[in-house]
Amino acid sequence: MVTIREIARIAKVSRGTVDKVLNNRPGVSDEVRERVSGIAKALGYKPNIIGKALANQKKAFLIGVIVPPDSNPYFEDIKRGVNAAYDEVKYCGIQIDYQVMRSLEPKEQLGIIEHLVDKGITALALNPINDDMIRDAIDEMTGGGIPVVTFTSDILRSRRLCFVGLDVVKSGRVAGELMGKLLQGKGKVAVVFGSRSILSHNQRIEGFTAVMRQDYPGIEILEMVENLDRDDVSFEVTLSLLERYPDLDGLCLMSAGIGGAGRAIKLAENGYGIKVVSFDFIPETVELVKEGIIDFTIGQNPFMQGYQPIKILSDYLLFDRVPQVDFYRISNEIKIKQNIDELYV
Amino acid sequence: MVTIREIARIAKVSRGTVDKVLNNRPGVSDEVRERVSGIAKALGYKPNIIGKALANQKKAFLIGVIVPPDSNPYFEDIKRGVNAAYDEVKYCGIQIDYQVMRSLEPKEQLGIIEHLVDKGITALALNPINDDMIRDAIDEMTGGGIPVVTFTSDILRSRRLCFVGLDVVKSGRVAGELMGKLLQGKGKVAVVFGSRSILSHNQRIEGFTAVMRQDYPGIEILEMVENLDRDDVSFEVTLSLLERYPDLDGLCLMSAGIGGAGRAIKLAENGYGIKVVSFDFIPETVELVKEGIIDFTIGQNPFMQGYQPIKILSDYLLFDRVPQVDFYRISNEIKIKQNIDELYV
DNA sequence: CTGAAAGCGCTTACAG
DNA sequence: CTGAAAGCGCTTACAG
């Protein structure tokens, strides 16, 4: 392994000077800069990350994390991922400031961002509200040397370092294929989703209906109803669907409020034989899968959605590693009764 | 963070002495040993892994890896996992010696183990042949300070550090449930498996039949046939099954030789509508899933089966970290046409 | 048994 | 602009 000492010896300069060249720090003449970087390249120098990490311990890195209100148990797992990553990097001098929002207001999020910048964060992991205000704030931070990684949902045309999340259209497609297989290609289905005003909900619907159209023309989508991610609304609309369509064969539950839908299915006369595909691995869903009410549930590995942004930002801060991809893809996981206990292992 | 320097200062001894105490090295009086370890505990000392890693760079750690003959493309992914882990730890002075067997003979494996021990390995990741000879060798290495992690298949009652693999009975159960759902609980199925003489193949069958019996009494298992993991045999037995049972509804392919089975299904008159569940994500399988011949395939994440043993052994060697569990469980992953492209992300 | 010193590879504050 | 020195936390060979 080539070291800085070795390069310094060959270039006949000090190790400090080599360090400046290799890390594009000012204070070296062009002539020396060129000579040193030539030698480094010729020898195939790779920085030793352990050495870097040890020296960096004198610095203090603070990564801010901003998540939406914790009403959604989904974010429990995201937090577990953040903590797991933190455990791996805390010895390198990295600290975390974890902020939970109280609303979904862009203004509140902007306030938290400003607060964190004042506190001196050196990087930010953000589940962004889709608003120009936030996009501008991201660009300003990036411009000011504070890298931002978005997770779970992205914000388009911003200068964030990368996005960690999943291809939501594909999630919808997976749900569509599973429903098609469950119904052996024929029957009547209904969809319960969160809200038309949320981008990802529309994308799930888009993927689901596309697969139905292309691969399962024998399946008819009777209705798609909003539940606003609320448990009580979920109960009502699901029960109503089951009552209005006595011959319903399948139900795709795309949003939160799964518990309410489950109660409706258990209550309805025609609920027993109905095929159900849902999303996420929250406790209510897991329970319904175990009971046999839900046939398949498609999870998004929220753990990794918390874990990866911290690891990516740590790599950036500690080792100047820039992520290789713009979109760090989390895969869709399919769980059934027999393997629902194997979450995140 | 408490450092060795801090403890040394308080205990009024040198840093070297503190190091000896904290790492149970000889050459310290009992009195000093007790005083120092008391202070360390009182201050909540945690070793800084970066410091340890840097100092350890002077040492040379060599991890041996022994895998079966590479006839099985499955082991390509295991190797990718080994390499990925190696990339993460090579800066800590860890080297890998990767050995591929030519046979499944215990004697050959024993020879390779002895060769590696002569070469001076400090740890071993082993896919063990189930034989007393190998068990004894593992125990001898462990006794001599060389930790052994088994992966993919385990060897019972040995002193290996831990096992990385999956619950094969559960894999069979997952396959059973998927088949049950595909057939809506009624129909006739057949199973093609590798060999009765291989433990894991029997375990898959056990799980599959247990779920059929318990949850899907309306499904009849007509026959279970061996293919010896061979492509040509696979073709023959699958074709024969399809010809002898014109009303066959489902086929569970439990072993290698998937390509042959796929050709038979495409060739047979009744092959088109048949429901198929298979195992692994090898290229042939992926292709058949994309074509719609295979409905579900259950993968074992071989990447992680290669990655984890190296990480576990590195942690042990570098930081004296002992694995928290005896069985490091890899989860069963279910893939279908719409998400078969999301492997290992 | 104990301590002082040098070293792992990189960074930084300071002197020239 | 350049270099010498000290330091990050831990380990080790050596002197006493």
XYZ file of C-alpha atoms (C1' of nucleotides) in Angstrom:
722
model
C 0.000 0.000 0.000
C 1.302 3.437 -0.976
C 1.284 5.989 1.827
C 1.600 9.743 2.020
C 5.015 9.283 3.592
C 6.140 7.310 0.522
C 4.900 9.952 -1.906
C 6.529 12.701 0.168
C 9.862 10.857 0.106
C 9.785 10.443 -3.669
C 8.575 13.972 -4.364
C 11.086 15.339 -1.850
C 8.462 17.383 -0.033
C 6.894 17.076 3.401
C 3.888 14.906 4.230
C 1.848 18.006 4.977
C 2.383 19.286 1.480
C 1.330 15.958 -0.017
C -1.798 16.084 2.114
C -2.654 19.517 0.752
C -2.250 18.346 -2.825
C -4.238 15.155 -2.418
C -7.120 16.953 -0.741
C -7.102 20.043 -2.935
C -6.240 22.312 -0.078
C -4.716 25.735 -0.874
C -1.163 26.766 -0.188
C 0.935 24.774 -2.643
C 2.691 26.052 -5.773
C 1.377 24.780 -9.080
C 4.674 23.181 -9.867
C 4.788 21.103 -6.659
C 1.089 20.339 -6.938
C 1.535 18.840 -10.356
C 4.605 16.839 -9.457
C 3.004 15.368 -6.326
C -0.290 14.463 -7.919
C 1.585 12.892 -10.824
C 3.516 10.675 -8.461
C 0.386 9.779 -6.499
C -1.387 8.747 -9.656
C 1.614 6.822 -10.954
C 1.884 4.842 -7.722
C -1.855 4.249 -7.592
C -2.259 5.940 -4.244
C -5.494 5.204 -2.346
C -6.041 7.037 0.920
C -6.131 4.795 3.952
C -9.523 5.353 5.472
C -8.412 4.267 8.923
C -5.688 6.875 8.984
C -8.100 9.513 7.786
C -10.683 8.509 10.336
C -8.236 8.682 13.207
C -6.995 12.110 12.241
C -10.568 13.296 11.743
C -11.453 12.477 15.316
C -10.323 15.903 16.279
C -13.120 17.327 14.145
C -16.751 17.325 15.191
C -19.284 16.235 12.595
C -22.962 16.768 13.248
C -25.535 15.196 10.959
C -29.050 16.570 11.193
C -31.987 14.241 10.540
C -35.512 15.508 9.907
C -38.471 13.122 9.881
C -42.226 13.744 9.691
C -44.545 13.422 12.707
C -44.130 10.045 14.362
C -47.804 9.191 14.077
C -46.741 6.643 11.479
C -45.131 3.573 13.116
C -43.200 3.211 9.899
C -40.853 5.870 11.194
C -39.977 3.795 14.227
C -38.070 1.513 11.894
C -36.461 4.430 10.134
C -35.228 5.629 13.502
C -33.842 2.179 14.276
C -31.906 2.368 11.009
C -30.535 5.795 11.875
C -29.418 4.526 15.260
C -27.799 1.408 13.822
C -25.779 3.527 11.404
C -24.920 5.941 14.195
C -23.553 3.082 16.293
C -21.200 2.236 13.465
C -19.879 5.748 12.924
C -19.967 7.399 16.319
C -16.350 6.460 16.985
C -15.382 8.564 14.002
C -16.590 11.686 15.735
C -20.024 11.813 14.151
C -22.997 13.054 16.110
C -26.685 13.001 15.181
C -29.360 15.605 15.798
C -32.718 13.895 15.244
C -35.680 16.210 14.708
C -39.299 15.106 14.490
C -41.770 17.458 12.830
C -45.154 18.278 14.338
C -46.888 19.007 11.063
C -46.356 18.578 7.332
C -46.019 22.318 6.808
C -43.137 23.490 4.611
C -42.726 26.458 6.920
C -42.183 24.273 9.946
C -39.630 22.199 8.067
C -37.826 25.308 6.907
C -37.679 26.513 10.490
C -36.130 23.254 11.640
C -33.583 23.379 8.829
C -32.555 26.898 9.827
C -32.358 25.884 13.455
C -30.055 22.967 12.579
C -27.838 25.108 10.370
C -27.493 27.569 13.241
C -26.507 24.681 15.482
C -23.707 23.967 13.044
C -24.720 20.744 11.266
C -22.184 19.563 8.711
C -24.702 17.428 6.791
C -28.451 16.785 6.626
C -30.611 13.723 6.044
C -34.031 15.003 5.090
C -37.446 13.556 4.369
C -38.473 16.637 2.435
C -41.814 18.345 2.059
C -42.352 18.855 -1.651
C -42.203 22.639 -1.753
C -40.110 25.302 -3.487
C -39.142 26.755 -0.135
C -37.510 23.483 0.854
C -35.897 23.001 -2.527
C -34.285 26.425 -2.221
C -33.077 25.622 1.293
C -31.482 22.393 0.064
C -29.694 24.224 -2.724
C -28.461 26.867 -0.346
C -27.070 24.278 2.074
C -25.381 22.384 -0.736
C -23.881 25.624 -1.993
C -22.640 26.348 1.506
C -20.866 22.995 1.786
C -23.546 21.137 3.739
C -24.449 17.991 1.799
C -28.093 16.891 1.885
C -29.424 13.361 1.333
C -33.165 12.988 0.850
C -34.888 9.805 1.888
C -38.265 8.066 1.609
C -39.540 10.829 -0.671
C -37.475 12.927 -3.012
C -37.629 16.522 -4.136
C -37.114 16.997 -7.824
C -34.524 19.244 -9.447
C -32.790 20.035 -6.190
C -29.053 19.842 -5.595
C -29.298 17.068 -2.954
C -26.372 14.639 -2.955
C -28.623 11.640 -3.614
C -31.986 10.101 -2.782
C -32.500 6.942 -0.731
C -35.854 5.340 -1.289
C -37.724 3.033 -3.499
C -39.301 3.000 -6.868
C -42.915 3.485 -5.839
C -44.336 2.767 -9.268
C -42.640 -0.599 -9.077
C -44.195 -1.263 -5.658
C -47.556 -0.763 -7.282
C -46.603 -3.127 -10.092
C -45.557 -5.786 -7.587
C -48.914 -5.433 -5.840
C -50.644 -5.789 -9.184
C -48.814 -8.960 -10.098
C -49.474 -10.518 -6.694
C -53.175 -9.735 -6.974
C -53.220 -11.173 -10.484
C -51.673 -14.409 -9.278
C -53.984 -14.668 -6.259
C -57.038 -14.311 -8.498
C -55.599 -16.544 -11.226
C -56.142 -13.700 -13.636
C -59.854 -13.142 -13.257
C -62.188 -11.380 -10.849
C -63.147 -8.038 -9.379
C -60.964 -5.887 -7.205
C -61.067 -2.602 -5.344
C -58.307 -0.337 -4.119
C -58.113 1.672 -0.909
C -55.455 4.369 -1.029
C -54.423 7.402 0.991
C -54.839 10.605 -0.933
C -54.754 11.871 -4.509
C -52.741 14.840 -3.310
C -49.745 12.700 -2.333
C -47.405 11.903 -5.196
C -46.356 8.442 -4.030
C -49.949 7.301 -3.614
C -50.663 8.183 -7.203
C -47.530 6.364 -8.294
C -48.581 3.174 -6.537
C -51.946 3.334 -8.253
C -50.222 3.954 -11.571
C -48.049 0.840 -11.220
C -50.916 -1.318 -10.012
C -53.302 -0.382 -12.786
C -50.599 -0.655 -15.466
C -49.922 -4.288 -14.584
C -53.625 -5.049 -14.443
C -54.139 -3.604 -17.882
C -51.112 -5.285 -19.471
C -50.967 -8.686 -17.820
C -54.374 -9.325 -16.246
C -57.103 -8.050 -18.553
C -59.516 -10.503 -16.930
C -59.428 -8.546 -13.691
C -61.731 -5.598 -13.313
C -60.934 -2.689 -10.992
C -64.335 -1.670 -9.666
C -63.399 1.290 -7.548
C -60.525 3.168 -5.927
C -61.333 5.005 -2.720
C -59.383 7.411 -0.512
C -59.028 6.818 3.217
C -56.804 9.828 3.978
C -54.468 7.414 5.828
C -56.985 7.379 8.669
C -57.998 4.271 10.510
C -61.635 5.207 11.006
C -62.137 6.282 7.399
C -60.399 3.090 6.349
C -62.934 1.022 8.291
C -65.888 2.839 6.759
C -64.815 2.801 3.146
C -63.695 -0.830 3.268
C -66.945 -1.962 4.834
C -68.874 0.034 2.289
C -66.950 -1.577 -0.574
C -67.614 -5.069 0.752
C -71.304 -4.331 1.180
C -71.779 -2.698 -2.173
C -69.922 -5.441 -4.072
C -70.944 -8.802 -2.658
C -68.927 -10.538 -5.398
C -65.667 -8.661 -4.713
C -62.661 -10.982 -5.067
C -59.701 -8.839 -4.110
C -58.735 -5.785 -2.134
C -55.519 -3.825 -2.415
C -54.755 -1.728 0.654
C -52.220 0.892 -0.373
C -52.034 3.195 2.607
C -51.982 3.550 6.372
C -55.094 2.756 8.369
C -54.732 -0.963 7.739
C -56.192 -1.810 11.132
C -59.545 -0.274 10.252
C -59.649 -2.102 6.938
C -58.862 -5.363 8.744
C -61.765 -4.882 11.150
C -64.104 -4.217 8.235
C -62.970 -7.378 6.439
C -63.514 -9.473 9.533
C -66.947 -7.939 10.050
C -68.294 -8.211 6.518
C -70.151 -11.343 5.477
C -68.141 -11.733 2.281
C -64.830 -10.818 3.947
C -63.622 -14.317 4.661
C -62.581 -15.527 1.221
C -61.365 -12.196 -0.112
C -57.771 -11.879 -1.335
C -55.840 -8.994 0.179
C -52.562 -7.348 -0.779
C -51.204 -4.581 1.437
C -48.126 -2.448 2.012
C -45.652 -2.002 4.849
C -44.646 -4.149 7.810
C -46.206 -2.143 10.612
C -47.415 -4.202 13.577
C -51.107 -4.082 12.567
C -50.241 -5.411 9.128
C -47.986 -8.127 10.491
C -50.810 -9.273 12.753
C -53.294 -9.434 9.886
C -50.833 -11.421 7.783
C -50.378 -13.897 10.622
C -54.139 -14.224 10.972
C -54.446 -15.001 7.273
C -56.528 -11.888 6.487
C -53.783 -10.322 4.392
C -52.242 -12.656 1.797
C -49.229 -10.593 0.795
C -47.694 -7.441 2.152
C -45.040 -5.451 0.340
C -42.511 -3.771 2.555
C -40.075 -1.016 1.910
C -37.404 -1.778 4.448
C -37.705 1.489 6.374
C -34.711 0.386 8.435
C -32.480 0.795 5.379
C -34.124 4.099 4.559
C -32.809 5.392 7.871
C -29.532 3.522 7.820
C -28.286 4.416 4.359
C -28.505 8.226 4.493
C -26.371 8.278 7.639
C -23.805 5.919 6.129
C -23.694 7.875 2.879
C -23.252 11.199 4.660
C -20.628 9.753 7.019
C -18.658 8.427 4.077
C -18.885 11.832 2.492
C -17.787 13.694 5.601
C -15.073 11.328 6.748
C -13.630 10.046 3.512
C -14.830 12.439 0.804
C -16.654 9.553 -0.798
C -19.321 10.731 -3.197
C -22.225 8.294 -3.698
C -21.956 6.341 -6.921
C -25.623 6.691 -7.743
C -28.125 9.503 -7.697
C -30.926 7.170 -6.611
C -29.998 4.677 -3.918
C -32.668 2.069 -4.476
C -34.289 0.162 -1.604
C -35.899 -3.047 -2.829
C -39.496 -4.100 -2.438
C -39.835 -7.079 -0.112
C -42.696 -9.523 -0.315
C -43.810 -11.157 2.918
C -46.390 -13.851 3.648
C -47.503 -15.648 6.780
C -44.586 -18.069 6.700
C -41.824 -15.466 6.547
C -43.329 -12.313 8.054
C -41.222 -12.975 11.160
C -38.012 -12.546 9.169
C -38.046 -8.753 9.036
C -34.765 -6.957 8.482
C -32.424 -9.851 9.061
C -15.094 9.525 25.198
C -12.781 7.852 27.680
C -9.364 6.915 26.287
C -6.538 4.698 27.424
C -4.499 7.800 28.122
C -7.201 9.018 30.518
C -7.329 5.726 32.378
C -3.537 5.612 32.593
C -3.456 9.089 34.042
C -5.994 8.280 36.724
C -4.481 4.889 37.580
C -1.005 6.415 37.565
C 0.395 3.741 35.247
C 1.564 3.848 31.627
C -0.692 3.447 28.605
C 1.006 0.175 27.743
C -0.005 -1.272 31.074
C -3.598 -0.199 30.607
C -3.569 -1.837 27.190
C -2.384 -5.113 28.723
C -5.130 -5.061 31.302
C -7.925 -4.177 28.894
C -6.918 -6.882 26.451
C -6.094 -9.575 29.002
C -2.464 -9.681 28.015
C 0.048 -11.129 30.507
C 2.680 -9.179 32.402
C 0.706 -7.090 34.885
C 0.481 -7.622 38.645
C -2.917 -8.625 39.973
C -3.081 -5.492 42.065
C -2.546 -3.123 39.120
C -4.797 -5.241 36.929
C -7.679 -4.889 39.319
C -7.189 -1.195 39.887
C -7.036 -0.436 36.175
C -9.996 -2.558 35.144
C -12.007 -1.044 37.979
C -11.310 2.445 36.711
C -12.073 1.435 33.129
C -15.413 0.033 34.167
C -16.230 3.003 36.356
C -15.557 5.421 33.507
C -17.484 3.271 31.018
C -14.491 2.809 28.759
C -15.222 1.592 25.235
C -12.259 0.916 22.981
C -12.042 3.224 20.006
C -12.181 0.930 17.020
C -10.423 3.401 14.756
C -7.437 3.561 17.034
C -7.365 -0.205 17.310
C -7.638 -0.606 13.573
C -4.787 1.775 12.878
C -2.463 0.085 15.332
C -3.474 -3.312 13.976
C -2.307 -2.390 10.507
C 1.101 -3.603 11.485
C -0.351 -7.077 11.973
C -1.308 -9.366 9.142
C -4.637 -11.118 9.403
C -5.419 -13.860 6.933
C -8.936 -15.225 6.661
C -9.292 -18.524 4.824
C -12.490 -19.185 2.869
C -13.446 -22.655 1.635
C -16.305 -23.104 -0.819
C -17.550 -26.164 -2.719
C -16.900 -26.698 -6.451
C -18.028 -23.692 -8.458
C -20.294 -25.740 -10.687
C -23.159 -24.047 -8.876
C -23.641 -20.439 -10.062
C -25.040 -19.775 -6.624
C -21.461 -19.565 -5.386
C -20.703 -16.702 -7.744
C -22.899 -14.547 -5.545
C -21.295 -15.882 -2.396
C -17.944 -14.859 -3.813
C -19.281 -11.388 -4.607
C -20.320 -11.122 -0.967
C -16.887 -12.190 0.230
C -15.267 -9.599 -2.012
C -17.606 -6.840 -0.904
C -16.769 -7.534 2.731
C -13.085 -7.736 1.864
C -13.226 -4.294 0.254
C -14.536 -2.917 3.518
C -11.895 -4.481 5.732
C -8.761 -4.678 3.626
C -7.521 -1.357 4.984
C -7.448 -2.944 8.405
C -4.786 -5.371 7.292
C -7.080 -8.266 6.517
C -6.266 -10.587 3.657
C -8.383 -13.362 2.168
C -7.320 -16.777 0.907
C -10.208 -18.126 -1.193
C -10.147 -21.860 -1.847
C -12.532 -23.685 -4.162
C -12.920 -27.432 -3.683
C -12.847 -29.880 -6.586
C -15.019 -32.498 -4.963
C -17.342 -32.899 -1.987
C -14.951 -35.331 -0.270
C -14.284 -34.735 3.434
C -10.687 -35.772 2.834
C -10.139 -33.078 0.253
C -11.667 -30.473 2.542
C -9.475 -31.626 5.410
C -6.425 -31.296 3.181
C -7.352 -27.730 2.269
C -7.901 -26.854 5.923
C -4.457 -28.201 6.834
C -2.900 -26.336 3.938
C -4.482 -23.071 5.079
C -3.429 -23.592 8.688
C 0.134 -24.158 7.475
C -0.109 -20.919 5.518
C -0.911 -19.204 8.807
C -4.600 -18.278 8.560
C -5.900 -16.464 11.620
C -9.560 -17.323 10.945
C -11.637 -19.539 8.663
C -14.988 -19.166 6.886
C -16.084 -22.661 5.962
C -18.904 -24.273 4.024
C -18.380 -27.578 5.786
C -18.800 -31.127 4.576
C -20.906 -32.896 7.180
C -18.304 -35.349 8.481
C -16.664 -36.139 11.811
C -13.244 -35.482 10.329
C -14.237 -31.897 9.584
C -15.930 -31.437 12.933
C -12.737 -32.501 14.667
C -10.676 -30.136 12.534
C -12.981 -27.236 13.428
C -12.660 -28.008 17.119
C -8.909 -28.232 16.871
C -8.659 -24.868 15.116
C -10.967 -23.244 17.650
C -8.857 -24.713 20.454
C -5.744 -23.324 18.789
C -7.156 -19.804 18.628
C -8.369 -19.864 15.028
C -12.074 -18.936 14.993
C -14.264 -20.712 12.454
C -17.564 -19.449 11.014
C -19.646 -21.936 9.038
C -21.933 -20.708 6.283
C -24.678 -21.986 3.970
C -24.668 -25.352 5.726
C -23.781 -25.975 9.343
C -22.050 -28.794 11.158
C -23.739 -29.808 14.363
C -22.100 -29.982 17.768
C -18.883 -28.357 16.643
C -17.141 -25.474 18.355
C -17.558 -23.056 15.424
C -18.015 -19.412 16.406
C -21.391 -19.171 14.675
C -23.329 -20.231 11.605
C -24.487 -17.916 8.803
C -27.293 -19.344 6.742
C -30.973 -19.747 6.568
C -33.687 -21.793 8.089
C -34.206 -24.291 5.288
C -37.366 -25.805 6.752
C -38.843 -22.326 6.641
C -37.858 -21.956 2.970
C -39.886 -25.074 2.286
C -42.807 -23.646 4.247
C -42.689 -20.423 2.247
C -42.761 -22.444 -0.976
C -45.753 -24.391 0.345
C -47.711 -21.272 1.188
C -46.973 -19.669 -2.174
C -48.121 -22.791 -3.980
C -51.245 -22.904 -1.832
C -52.086 -19.319 -2.746
C -51.387 -19.836 -6.450
C -53.752 -22.805 -6.556
C -56.341 -21.131 -4.324
C -56.067 -24.110 -2.024
C -56.986 -26.918 -4.400
C -55.271 -28.976 -7.076
C -52.502 -31.443 -7.754
C -48.811 -30.757 -7.405
C -45.493 -32.491 -7.882
C -42.089 -31.748 -6.434
C -38.687 -32.025 -8.099
C -35.843 -32.045 -5.608
C -32.128 -32.781 -5.550
C -31.277 -35.768 -3.460
C -32.544 -37.614 -0.414
C -28.982 -37.871 0.812
C -28.593 -34.114 1.271
C -29.918 -32.810 4.562
C -31.142 -29.438 3.334
C -33.146 -30.989 0.510
C -35.005 -33.141 2.984
C -35.625 -30.100 5.155
C -37.169 -28.162 2.283
C -39.482 -31.073 1.557
C -40.358 -31.284 5.221
C -41.390 -27.635 5.373
C -43.300 -27.780 2.108
C -45.323 -30.857 2.996
C -46.023 -29.611 6.517
C -47.695 -26.444 5.215
C -49.653 -28.427 2.639
C -50.954 -30.759 5.306
C -51.817 -28.030 7.802
C -53.079 -25.165 5.678
C -53.964 -26.599 2.270
C -55.595 -29.999 2.684
C -57.272 -29.526 -0.694
C -53.938 -29.835 -2.469
C -52.647 -33.274 -3.276
C -48.931 -33.970 -3.648
C -48.815 -36.576 -6.388
C -45.137 -37.318 -6.510
C -41.704 -36.136 -5.408
C -38.838 -36.995 -7.727
C -35.054 -36.616 -7.474
C -33.043 -34.896 -10.189
C -29.628 -35.147 -8.519
C -29.189 -31.411 -9.179
C -28.536 -32.261 -12.816
C -29.943 -30.322 -15.709
C -30.496 -33.318 -18.011
C -32.158 -35.420 -15.323
C -34.263 -32.420 -14.441
C -35.522 -32.170 -18.007
C -36.422 -35.859 -18.145
C -38.215 -36.171 -14.833
C -40.134 -32.929 -15.302
C -41.300 -33.930 -18.775
C -42.272 -37.341 -17.475
C -44.321 -35.776 -14.676
C -46.172 -33.514 -17.078
C -46.919 -36.387 -19.427
C -48.054 -38.788 -16.762
C -50.286 -36.249 -15.028
C -52.139 -34.264 -17.681
C -54.149 -32.537 -14.947
C -51.131 -31.388 -12.931
C -51.691 -27.866 -11.530
C -48.456 -27.020 -9.803
C -44.778 -27.822 -9.778
C -42.297 -27.020 -7.032
C -38.679 -27.011 -8.225
C -36.482 -27.337 -5.163
C -33.018 -27.878 -6.560
C -30.476 -26.976 -9.224
C -31.097 -27.983 -12.818
C -33.846 -25.410 -13.223
C -32.973 -24.858 -16.880
C -33.846 -28.435 -17.799
C -37.130 -28.230 -15.948
C -37.935 -24.996 -17.755
C -37.346 -26.578 -21.174
C -39.611 -29.478 -20.227
C -42.392 -27.120 -19.142
C -42.159 -25.168 -22.385
C -42.220 -28.393 -24.408
C -45.090 -30.185 -22.681
C -48.617 -29.629 -23.946
C -49.971 -28.932 -20.482
C -47.000 -26.825 -19.447
C -48.469 -23.428 -20.263
C -50.927 -22.919 -17.441
C -48.997 -24.711 -14.742
C -48.048 -22.837 -11.568
C -44.377 -23.026 -10.680
C -42.493 -22.168 -7.498
C -38.702 -22.449 -7.490
C -35.643 -21.610 -5.407
C -32.618 -19.364 -5.890
C -31.885 -16.402 -8.105
C -29.448 -17.984 -10.529
C -29.563 -16.566 -14.076
C -31.603 -19.448 -15.516
C -34.235 -18.976 -12.842
C -34.334 -15.221 -13.289
C -34.885 -15.712 -17.008
C -37.769 -18.139 -16.436
C -39.383 -15.737 -13.973
C -39.170 -12.944 -16.535
C -40.731 -15.204 -19.165
C -43.615 -15.971 -16.827
C -42.824 -19.710 -16.613
C -41.894 -19.495 -12.925
C -44.421 -17.651 -10.758
C -42.405 -17.263 -7.597
C -38.792 -17.923 -6.737
C -37.460 -17.979 -3.210
C -33.922 -16.727 -2.814
C -31.449 -17.091 -0.065
C -29.349 -14.010 -0.558
C -26.075 -15.846 -1.208
C -24.376 -12.467 -1.284
C -25.012 -12.078 2.449
C -23.908 -15.651 3.056
C -20.502 -14.644 1.753
C -20.470 -11.147 3.175
C -21.423 -11.872 6.764
C -18.804 -14.508 7.668
C -16.012 -12.164 6.594
C -17.486 -9.269 8.539
C -18.032 -11.409 11.625
C -14.501 -12.791 11.542
C -12.999 -9.350 10.887
C -14.863 -7.939 13.863
C -13.569 -10.808 15.933
C -9.968 -10.410 14.802
C -9.782 -6.636 14.833
C -11.993 -5.689 17.734
C -12.484 -8.887 19.752
C -16.178 -8.675 19.034
C -17.923 -11.988 19.610
C -21.098 -12.531 17.532
C -24.267 -11.980 19.527
C -26.031 -14.992 18.065
C -25.109 -18.573 17.383
C -27.215 -18.664 14.202
C -26.933 -15.614 12.004
C -30.141 -15.889 10.052
C -30.380 -14.913 6.383
C -33.974 -14.240 5.377
C -35.953 -15.897 2.609
C -36.705 -13.455 -0.193
C -39.656 -13.842 -2.497
C -39.285 -12.565 -6.039
C -41.730 -12.307 -8.937
C -41.525 -10.934 -12.454
C -42.032 -7.339 -11.335
C -39.213 -7.248 -8.793
C -36.774 -9.940 -9.890
C -34.472 -7.145 -11.119
C -34.079 -5.831 -7.576
C -31.601 -8.434 -6.383
C -29.342 -7.535 -3.477
C -30.030 -3.842 -3.351
C 6.218 -6.523 36.563
C 6.343 -1.650 34.675
C 7.249 2.362 31.772
C 8.995 5.232 27.952
C 9.147 5.476 23.181
C 8.094 4.599 18.502
C 4.762 3.559 15.245
C 0.113 2.713 12.316
C -1.531 6.903 8.104
C -3.391 11.149 7.921
C -4.273 16.142 9.378
C -3.351 20.688 11.192
C -1.566 24.661 13.566
C 2.479 27.029 13.422
C 7.115 28.688 12.261
C 9.917 30.199 8.603
C 4.645 28.604 -0.517
C 6.915 24.875 2.349
C 8.381 21.982 6.213
C 8.828 20.148 10.943
C 6.259 18.737 14.689
C 2.454 17.263 17.353
C -1.574 14.713 17.540
C -5.851 11.243 16.784
C -6.184 6.140 20.196
C -4.163 1.962 20.427
C -0.243 -1.562 20.246
C 4.323 -3.427 20.734
C 9.210 -4.191 21.146
C 12.453 -3.035 24.333
C 14.878 -1.283 28.407
C 14.946 -1.392 33.248
